[in-house]
């Protein structure tokens, strides 16, 4: 199998390393908007660098992995669809619903595979939580608390391109919420704060956000995020039911300290970022993609799943902006149901 990797930044480098080691992958063609970066990675891995995207498609590949800037995702997905190629793409499909829906229409028309990069679906902790909920271990689920806290803020130049805190960061929590519980979000109420560095206000973004979400069975969920969690990178999900309560992301590297005399000590080596925290999950999702392309398993996260997570993020952004509850029915795209 020959795979084209478009984008060789941080996550593209990780994916290229995973694929280069995979026994079912014969070779890679790498390209990047900074050709020297692709050439250096190709040399290090013993793979081939291409001058640009055109060569990826012209030289012939069996599948494409897209890890470019988000602004290029939809166009590249469409190009792969028109070429009849299976695609793995980092989230999101696009930064807006029209772009997402257009790309999905091309995927559906071509009948190709599109697997989206929501790596938490491949994390041991989240998979365990899904099993606990689905098995009935928790009884009736009544409360879910999800959070994502970055240790350090991104660069000021990147913020306007990110899509904002809800679309860029909390979209992972929204996807995990649907995947773990098997339920859909029916309404949201969201708020955000831009009281931190001025670059967030200048970008029209917030550095901290919170949302209250109601699921279709009445379960209440909260999702919070911040770009300014100095203690470390913190990603957790707590699920409480009538019979039991569990937590994802609580271990000896969780950056939180107890004030109780008998509480656990603070982490000696707290998580610093998502690449470190979810390293095994990133590898597992690419291995799953190879298996999907080979016909060995069903697609674990198709484009419709990404659409539903984006719709929740869009509802939260609308709620924050207009300071009101928003029903998901107000957000376009609901006629393409996900498959949680």
PDB file of N, CA, C and O in Angstrom, residues 200-262:
ATOM      1  N   UNK A 200      -6.480  36.944  22.444  1.00  0.00           N
ATOM      2  CA  UNK A 200      -7.756  36.252  22.285  1.00  0.00           C
ATOM      3  C   UNK A 200      -8.856  37.228  21.875  1.00  0.00           C
ATOM      4  O   UNK A 200      -9.653  36.945  20.984  1.00  0.00           O
ATOM      5  N   UNK A 201      -8.889  38.383  22.512  1.00  0.00           N
ATOM      6  CA  UNK A 201      -9.881  39.398  22.149  1.00  0.00           C
ATOM      7  C   UNK A 201      -9.640  39.893  20.725  1.00  0.00           C
ATOM      8  O   UNK A 201     -10.582  40.101  19.960  1.00  0.00           O
ATOM      9  N   UNK A 202      -8.387  40.072  20.366  1.00  0.00           N
ATOM     10  CA  UNK A 202      -8.052  40.549  19.026  1.00  0.00           C
ATOM     11  C   UNK A 202      -8.467  39.557  17.949  1.00  0.00           C
ATOM     12  O   UNK A 202      -8.783  39.943  16.825  1.00  0.00           O
ATOM     13  N   UNK A 203      -8.470  38.277  18.296  1.00  0.00           N
ATOM     14  CA  UNK A 203      -8.860  37.234  17.345  1.00  0.00           C
ATOM     15  C   UNK A 203     -10.354  36.943  17.382  1.00  0.00           C
ATOM     16  O   UNK A 203     -10.840  36.089  16.630  1.00  0.00           O
ATOM     17  N   UNK A 204     -11.095  37.625  18.275  1.00  0.00           N
ATOM     18  CA  UNK A 204     -12.520  37.363  18.415  1.00  0.00           C
ATOM     19  C   UNK A 204     -12.802  36.030  19.078  1.00  0.00           C
ATOM     20  O   UNK A 204     -13.871  35.447  18.900  1.00  0.00           O
ATOM     21  N   UNK A 205     -11.832  35.553  19.863  1.00  0.00           N
ATOM     22  CA  UNK A 205     -11.934  34.249  20.511  1.00  0.00           C
ATOM     23  C   UNK A 205     -11.993  34.442  22.020  1.00  0.00           C
ATOM     24  O   UNK A 205     -11.915  35.559  22.540  1.00  0.00           O
ATOM     25  N   UNK A 206     -12.147  33.328  22.734  1.00  0.00           N
ATOM     26  CA  UNK A 206     -12.111  33.331  24.191  1.00  0.00           C
ATOM     27  C   UNK A 206     -11.010  32.376  24.651  1.00  0.00           C
ATOM     28  O   UNK A 206     -10.673  31.418  23.959  1.00  0.00           O
ATOM     29  N   UNK A 207     -10.452  32.659  25.824  1.00  0.00           N
ATOM     30  CA  UNK A 207      -9.407  31.771  26.339  1.00  0.00           C
ATOM     31  C   UNK A 207      -9.970  30.693  27.257  1.00  0.00           C
ATOM     32  O   UNK A 207      -9.305  29.694  27.538  1.00  0.00           O
ATOM     33  N   UNK A 208     -11.206  30.891  27.712  1.00  0.00           N
ATOM     34  CA  UNK A 208     -11.855  29.923  28.596  1.00  0.00           C
ATOM     35  C   UNK A 208     -13.328  29.837  28.227  1.00  0.00           C
ATOM     36  O   UNK A 208     -13.958  30.864  27.945  1.00  0.00           O
ATOM     37  N   UNK A 209     -13.861  28.623  28.198  1.00  0.00           N
ATOM     38  CA  UNK A 209     -15.261  28.462  27.830  1.00  0.00           C
ATOM     39  C   UNK A 209     -15.931  27.367  28.639  1.00  0.00           C
ATOM     40  O   UNK A 209     -15.270  26.469  29.174  1.00  0.00           O
ATOM     41  N   UNK A 210     -17.244  27.449  28.717  1.00  0.00           N
ATOM     42  CA  UNK A 210     -18.035  26.435  29.420  1.00  0.00           C
ATOM     43  C   UNK A 210     -19.368  26.274  28.708  1.00  0.00           C
ATOM     44  O   UNK A 210     -19.905  27.231  28.129  1.00  0.00           O
ATOM     45  N   UNK A 211     -19.869  25.047  28.731  1.00  0.00           N
ATOM     46  CA  UNK A 211     -21.164  24.786  28.096  1.00  0.00           C
ATOM     47  C   UNK A 211     -21.942  23.784  28.927  1.00  0.00           C
ATOM     48  O   UNK A 211     -21.372  22.838  29.473  1.00  0.00           O
ATOM     49  N   UNK A 212     -23.238  24.019  29.036  1.00  0.00           N
ATOM     50  CA  UNK A 212     -24.168  23.058  29.616  1.00  0.00           C
ATOM     51  C   UNK A 212     -24.932  22.440  28.456  1.00  0.00           C
ATOM     52  O   UNK A 212     -25.544  23.151  27.655  1.00  0.00           O
ATOM     53  N   UNK A 213     -24.888  21.107  28.368  1.00  0.00           N
ATOM     54  CA  UNK A 213     -25.518  20.401  27.258  1.00  0.00           C
ATOM     55  C   UNK A 213     -26.556  19.419  27.796  1.00  0.00           C
ATOM     56  O   UNK A 213     -26.298  18.731  28.792  1.00  0.00           O
ATOM     57  N   UNK A 214     -27.704  19.370  27.162  1.00  0.00           N
ATOM     58  CA  UNK A 214     -28.737  18.400  27.507  1.00  0.00           C
ATOM     59  C   UNK A 214     -28.778  17.329  26.433  1.00  0.00           C
ATOM     60  O   UNK A 214     -28.866  17.643  25.237  1.00  0.00           O
ATOM     61  N   UNK A 215     -28.692  16.064  26.846  1.00  0.00           N
ATOM     62  CA  UNK A 215     -28.733  14.955  25.896  1.00  0.00           C
ATOM     63  C   UNK A 215     -30.170  14.515  25.673  1.00  0.00           C
ATOM     64  O   UNK A 215     -31.082  14.881  26.421  1.00  0.00           O
ATOM     65  N   UNK A 216     -30.379  13.699  24.642  1.00  0.00           N
ATOM     66  CA  UNK A 216     -31.744  13.365  24.249  1.00  0.00           C
ATOM     67  C   UNK A 216     -32.460  12.438  25.221  1.00  0.00           C
ATOM     68  O   UNK A 216     -33.659  12.202  25.076  1.00  0.00           O
ATOM     69  N   UNK A 217     -31.744  11.922  26.224  1.00  0.00           N
ATOM     70  CA  UNK A 217     -32.411  11.108  27.254  1.00  0.00           C
ATOM     71  C   UNK A 217     -32.516  11.863  28.572  1.00  0.00           C
ATOM     72  O   UNK A 217     -32.858  11.283  29.602  1.00  0.00           O
ATOM     73  N   UNK A 218     -32.197  13.169  28.554  1.00  0.00           N
ATOM     74  CA  UNK A 218     -32.293  13.986  29.756  1.00  0.00           C
ATOM     75  C   UNK A 218     -31.010  14.086  30.550  1.00  0.00           C
ATOM     76  O   UNK A 218     -30.936  14.872  31.514  1.00  0.00           O
ATOM     77  N   UNK A 219     -29.970  13.327  30.200  1.00  0.00           N
ATOM     78  CA  UNK A 219     -28.677  13.435  30.887  1.00  0.00           C
ATOM     79  C   UNK A 219     -28.134  14.844  30.714  1.00  0.00           C
ATOM     80  O   UNK A 219     -28.190  15.420  29.624  1.00  0.00           O
ATOM     81  N   UNK A 220     -27.586  15.408  31.800  1.00  0.00           N
ATOM     82  CA  UNK A 220     -26.964  16.723  31.743  1.00  0.00           C
ATOM     83  C   UNK A 220     -25.450  16.559  31.652  1.00  0.00           C
ATOM     84  O   UNK A 220     -24.860  15.727  32.341  1.00  0.00           O
ATOM     85  N   UNK A 221     -24.830  17.371  30.798  1.00  0.00           N
ATOM     86  CA  UNK A 221     -23.383  17.324  30.640  1.00  0.00           C
ATOM     87  C   UNK A 221     -22.833  18.737  30.674  1.00  0.00           C
ATOM     88  O   UNK A 221     -23.468  19.683  30.184  1.00  0.00           O
ATOM     89  N   UNK A 222     -21.661  18.878  31.256  1.00  0.00           N
ATOM     90  CA  UNK A 222     -20.932  20.137  31.183  1.00  0.00           C
ATOM     91  C   UNK A 222     -19.623  19.881  30.453  1.00  0.00           C
ATOM     92  O   UNK A 222     -19.035  18.798  30.560  1.00  0.00           O
ATOM     93  N   UNK A 223     -19.180  20.871  29.705  1.00  0.00           N
ATOM     94  CA  UNK A 223     -17.900  20.782  29.013  1.00  0.00           C
ATOM     95  C   UNK A 223     -17.194  22.113  29.181  1.00  0.00           C
ATOM     96  O   UNK A 223     -17.764  23.169  28.881  1.00  0.00           O
ATOM     97  N   UNK A 224     -15.976  22.074  29.694  1.00  0.00           N
ATOM     98  CA  UNK A 224     -15.208  23.288  29.910  1.00  0.00           C
ATOM     99  C   UNK A 224     -13.841  23.159  29.260  1.00  0.00           C
ATOM    100  O   UNK A 224     -13.318  22.059  29.081  1.00  0.00           O
ATOM    101  N   UNK A 225     -13.275  24.300  28.902  1.00  0.00           N
ATOM    102  CA  UNK A 225     -11.946  24.306  28.292  1.00  0.00           C
ATOM    103  C   UNK A 225     -11.253  25.619  28.600  1.00  0.00           C
ATOM    104  O   UNK A 225     -11.909  26.655  28.804  1.00  0.00           O
ATOM    105  N   UNK A 226      -9.931  25.574  28.631  1.00  0.00           N
ATOM    106  CA  UNK A 226      -9.136  26.783  28.783  1.00  0.00           C
ATOM    107  C   UNK A 226      -7.816  26.604  28.060  1.00  0.00           C
ATOM    108  O   UNK A 226      -7.333  25.477  27.888  1.00  0.00           O
ATOM    109  N   UNK A 227      -7.241  27.712  27.635  1.00  0.00           N
ATOM    110  CA  UNK A 227      -5.921  27.703  27.008  1.00  0.00           C
ATOM    111  C   UNK A 227      -4.823  28.041  28.019  1.00  0.00           C
ATOM    112  O   UNK A 227      -3.659  28.128  27.640  1.00  0.00           O
ATOM    113  N   UNK A 228      -5.184  28.219  29.280  1.00  0.00           N
ATOM    114  CA  UNK A 228      -4.255  28.824  30.243  1.00  0.00           C
ATOM    115  C   UNK A 228      -4.158  28.020  31.534  1.00  0.00           C
ATOM    116  O   UNK A 228      -4.215  28.565  32.626  1.00  0.00           O
ATOM    117  N   UNK A 229      -3.979  26.716  31.439  1.00  0.00           N
ATOM    118  CA  UNK A 229      -3.912  25.859  32.625  1.00  0.00           C
ATOM    119  C   UNK A 229      -2.450  25.589  32.981  1.00  0.00           C
ATOM    120  O   UNK A 229      -1.879  24.574  32.576  1.00  0.00           O
ATOM    121  N   UNK A 230      -1.858  26.502  33.727  1.00  0.00           N
ATOM    122  CA  UNK A 230      -0.427  26.439  34.007  1.00  0.00           C
ATOM    123  C   UNK A 230       0.056  25.177  34.682  1.00  0.00           C
ATOM    124  O   UNK A 230       1.229  24.803  34.559  1.00  0.00           O
ATOM    125  N   UNK A 231      -0.833  24.457  35.360  1.00  0.00           N
ATOM    126  CA  UNK A 231      -0.414  23.248  36.069  1.00  0.00           C
ATOM    127  C   UNK A 231      -0.057  22.115  35.115  1.00  0.00           C
ATOM    128  O   UNK A 231       0.702  21.199  35.475  1.00  0.00           O
ATOM    129  N   UNK A 232      -0.589  22.154  33.880  1.00  0.00           N
ATOM    130  CA  UNK A 232      -0.307  21.091  32.922  1.00  0.00           C
ATOM    131  C   UNK A 232      -1.485  20.851  32.011  1.00  0.00           C
ATOM    132  O   UNK A 232      -2.532  21.506  32.112  1.00  0.00           O
ATOM    133  N   UNK A 233      -1.337  19.891  31.115  1.00  0.00           N
ATOM    134  CA  UNK A 233      -2.388  19.529  30.163  1.00  0.00           C
ATOM    135  C   UNK A 233      -3.347  18.562  30.853  1.00  0.00           C
ATOM    136  O   UNK A 233      -2.948  17.498  31.329  1.00  0.00           O
ATOM    137  N   UNK A 234      -4.604  18.934  30.900  1.00  0.00           N
ATOM    138  CA  UNK A 234      -5.585  18.173  31.674  1.00  0.00           C
ATOM    139  C   UNK A 234      -6.793  17.855  30.808  1.00  0.00           C
ATOM    140  O   UNK A 234      -7.488  18.751  30.330  1.00  0.00           O
ATOM    141  N   UNK A 235      -7.040  16.574  30.574  1.00  0.00           N
ATOM    142  CA  UNK A 235      -8.210  16.118  29.825  1.00  0.00           C
ATOM    143  C   UNK A 235      -8.882  15.040  30.648  1.00  0.00           C
ATOM    144  O   UNK A 235      -8.289  14.006  30.939  1.00  0.00           O
ATOM    145  N   UNK A 236     -10.145  15.273  31.033  1.00  0.00           N
ATOM    146  CA  UNK A 236     -10.870  14.288  31.837  1.00  0.00           C
ATOM    147  C   UNK A 236     -12.331  14.228  31.410  1.00  0.00           C
ATOM    148  O   UNK A 236     -12.848  15.152  30.806  1.00  0.00           O
ATOM    149  N   UNK A 237     -12.965  13.120  31.768  1.00  0.00           N
ATOM    150  CA  UNK A 237     -14.409  12.988  31.631  1.00  0.00           C
ATOM    151  C   UNK A 237     -14.906  12.188  32.825  1.00  0.00           C
ATOM    152  O   UNK A 237     -14.435  11.072  33.067  1.00  0.00           O
ATOM    153  N   UNK A 238     -15.824  12.778  33.573  1.00  0.00           N
ATOM    154  CA  UNK A 238     -16.435  12.098  34.717  1.00  0.00           C
ATOM    155  C   UNK A 238     -17.868  11.735  34.342  1.00  0.00           C
ATOM    156  O   UNK A 238     -18.594  12.557  33.779  1.00  0.00           O
ATOM    157  N   UNK A 239     -18.233  10.496  34.627  1.00  0.00           N
ATOM    158  CA  UNK A 239     -19.592  10.026  34.306  1.00  0.00           C
ATOM    159  C   UNK A 239     -20.221   9.462  35.564  1.00  0.00           C
ATOM    160  O   UNK A 239     -19.664   8.563  36.206  1.00  0.00           O
ATOM    161  N   UNK A 240     -21.372  10.013  35.948  1.00  0.00           N
ATOM    162  CA  UNK A 240     -22.052   9.605  37.166  1.00  0.00           C
ATOM    163  C   UNK A 240     -23.427   9.038  36.843  1.00  0.00           C
ATOM    164  O   UNK A 240     -24.215   9.638  36.105  1.00  0.00           O
ATOM    165  N   UNK A 241     -23.689   7.854  37.376  1.00  0.00           N
ATOM    166  CA  UNK A 241     -24.976   7.222  37.189  1.00  0.00           C
ATOM    167  C   UNK A 241     -25.607   6.867  38.516  1.00  0.00           C
ATOM    168  O   UNK A 241     -25.022   7.118  39.582  1.00  0.00           O
ATOM    169  N   UNK A 242     -26.753   6.254  38.473  1.00  0.00           N
ATOM    170  CA  UNK A 242     -27.451   5.897  39.708  1.00  0.00           C
ATOM    171  C   UNK A 242     -26.766   4.756  40.453  1.00  0.00           C
ATOM    172  O   UNK A 242     -27.002   4.577  41.648  1.00  0.00           O
ATOM    173  N   UNK A 243     -25.899   3.988  39.774  1.00  0.00           N
ATOM    174  CA  UNK A 243     -25.247   2.850  40.411  1.00  0.00           C
ATOM    175  C   UNK A 243     -23.760   3.040  40.651  1.00  0.00           C
ATOM    176  O   UNK A 243     -23.193   2.434  41.569  1.00  0.00           O
ATOM    177  N   UNK A 244     -23.094   3.864  39.851  1.00  0.00           N
ATOM    178  CA  UNK A 244     -21.641   3.978  39.965  1.00  0.00           C
ATOM    179  C   UNK A 244     -21.180   5.274  39.321  1.00  0.00           C
ATOM    180  O   UNK A 244     -21.953   5.960  38.639  1.00  0.00           O
ATOM    181  N   UNK A 245     -19.904   5.593  39.542  1.00  0.00           N
ATOM    182  CA  UNK A 245     -19.308   6.810  38.995  1.00  0.00           C
ATOM    183  C   UNK A 245     -17.876   6.496  38.580  1.00  0.00           C
ATOM    184  O   UNK A 245     -17.147   5.823  39.300  1.00  0.00           O
ATOM    185  N   UNK A 246     -17.485   6.965  37.389  1.00  0.00           N
ATOM    186  CA  UNK A 246     -16.142   6.694  36.884  1.00  0.00           C
ATOM    187  C   UNK A 246     -15.532   7.975  36.332  1.00  0.00           C
ATOM    188  O   UNK A 246     -16.219   8.974  36.109  1.00  0.00           O
ATOM    189  N   UNK A 247     -14.212   7.923  36.087  1.00  0.00           N
ATOM    190  CA  UNK A 247     -13.519   9.077  35.531  1.00  0.00           C
ATOM    191  C   UNK A 247     -12.488   8.608  34.515  1.00  0.00           C
ATOM    192  O   UNK A 247     -11.795   7.610  34.729  1.00  0.00           O
ATOM    193  N   UNK A 248     -12.394   9.317  33.407  1.00  0.00           N
ATOM    194  CA  UNK A 248     -11.351   9.128  32.403  1.00  0.00           C
ATOM    195  C   UNK A 248     -10.284  10.190  32.642  1.00  0.00           C
ATOM    196  O   UNK A 248     -10.599  11.339  32.925  1.00  0.00           O
ATOM    197  N   UNK A 249      -9.016   9.815  32.528  1.00  0.00           N
ATOM    198  CA  UNK A 249      -7.946  10.804  32.583  1.00  0.00           C
ATOM    199  C   UNK A 249      -7.409  11.111  33.963  1.00  0.00           C
ATOM    200  O   UNK A 249      -6.673  12.084  34.130  1.00  0.00           O
ATOM    201  N   UNK A 250      -7.729  10.289  34.952  1.00  0.00           N
ATOM    202  CA  UNK A 250      -7.201  10.488  36.303  1.00  0.00           C
ATOM    203  C   UNK A 250      -6.099   9.455  36.528  1.00  0.00           C
ATOM    204  O   UNK A 250      -6.368   8.259  36.633  1.00  0.00           O
ATOM    205  N   UNK A 251      -4.853   9.917  36.572  1.00  0.00           N
ATOM    206  CA  UNK A 251      -3.726   9.027  36.815  1.00  0.00           C
ATOM    207  C   UNK A 251      -2.619   9.802  37.514  1.00  0.00           C
ATOM    208  O   UNK A 251      -2.842  10.934  37.972  1.00  0.00           O
ATOM    209  N   UNK A 252      -1.432   9.218  37.601  1.00  0.00           N
ATOM    210  CA  UNK A 252      -0.356   9.865  38.351  1.00  0.00           C
ATOM    211  C   UNK A 252       0.277  11.031  37.611  1.00  0.00           C
ATOM    212  O   UNK A 252       1.209  11.656  38.112  1.00  0.00           O
ATOM    213  N   UNK A 253      -0.252  11.372  36.412  1.00  0.00           N
ATOM    214  CA  UNK A 253       0.237  12.524  35.670  1.00  0.00           C
ATOM    215  C   UNK A 253      -0.828  13.607  35.492  1.00  0.00           C
ATOM    216  O   UNK A 253      -0.597  14.615  34.830  1.00  0.00           O
ATOM    217  N   UNK A 254      -1.994  13.401  36.105  1.00  0.00           N
ATOM    218  CA  UNK A 254      -3.049  14.408  36.038  1.00  0.00           C
ATOM    219  C   UNK A 254      -2.618  15.643  36.822  1.00  0.00           C
ATOM    220  O   UNK A 254      -2.285  15.544  38.003  1.00  0.00           O
ATOM    221  N   UNK A 255      -2.620  16.821  36.186  1.00  0.00           N
ATOM    222  CA  UNK A 255      -2.098  18.027  36.841  1.00  0.00           C
ATOM    223  C   UNK A 255      -3.097  18.666  37.801  1.00  0.00           C
ATOM    224  O   UNK A 255      -3.625  19.755  37.557  1.00  0.00           O
ATOM    225  N   UNK A 256      -3.359  17.965  38.906  1.00  0.00           N
ATOM    226  CA  UNK A 256      -4.286  18.497  39.901  1.00  0.00           C
ATOM    227  C   UNK A 256      -3.807  18.070  41.282  1.00  0.00           C
ATOM    228  O   UNK A 256      -3.263  16.982  41.452  1.00  0.00           O
ATOM    229  N   UNK A 257      -3.963  18.946  42.255  1.00  0.00           N
ATOM    230  CA  UNK A 257      -3.523  18.662  43.618  1.00  0.00           C
ATOM    231  C   UNK A 257      -4.714  18.713  44.564  1.00  0.00           C
ATOM    232  O   UNK A 257      -5.587  19.573  44.430  1.00  0.00           O
ATOM    233  N   UNK A 258      -4.762  17.779  45.494  1.00  0.00           N
ATOM    234  CA  UNK A 258      -5.839  17.741  46.476  1.00  0.00           C
ATOM    235  C   UNK A 258      -5.481  18.602  47.685  1.00  0.00           C
ATOM    236  O   UNK A 258      -4.323  18.678  48.103  1.00  0.00           O
ATOM    237  N   UNK A 259      -6.494  19.267  48.243  1.00  0.00           N
ATOM    238  CA  UNK A 259      -6.278  20.035  49.469  1.00  0.00           C
ATOM    239  C   UNK A 259      -6.611  19.214  50.714  1.00  0.00           C
ATOM    240  O   UNK A 259      -6.486  19.707  51.834  1.00  0.00           O
ATOM    241  N   UNK A 260      -7.043  17.961  50.519  1.00  0.00           N
ATOM    242  CA  UNK A 260      -7.369  17.096  51.651  1.00  0.00           C
ATOM    243  C   UNK A 260      -6.100  16.498  52.257  1.00  0.00           C
ATOM    244  O   UNK A 260      -5.165  16.137  51.528  1.00  0.00           O
ATOM    245  N   UNK A 261      -6.054  16.377  53.586  1.00  0.00           N
ATOM    246  CA  UNK A 261      -4.848  15.834  54.234  1.00  0.00           C
ATOM    247  C   UNK A 261      -4.460  14.450  53.732  1.00  0.00           C
ATOM    248  O   UNK A 261      -3.269  14.126  53.661  1.00  0.00           O
ATOM    249  N   UNK A 262      -5.442  13.629  53.390  1.00  0.00           N
ATOM    250  CA  UNK A 262      -5.140  12.267  52.940  1.00  0.00           C
ATOM    251  C   UNK A 262      -5.297  12.120  51.422  1.00  0.00           C
ATOM    252  O   UNK A 262      -5.306  11.000  50.912  1.00  0.00           O
TER     253      UNK A 262
END
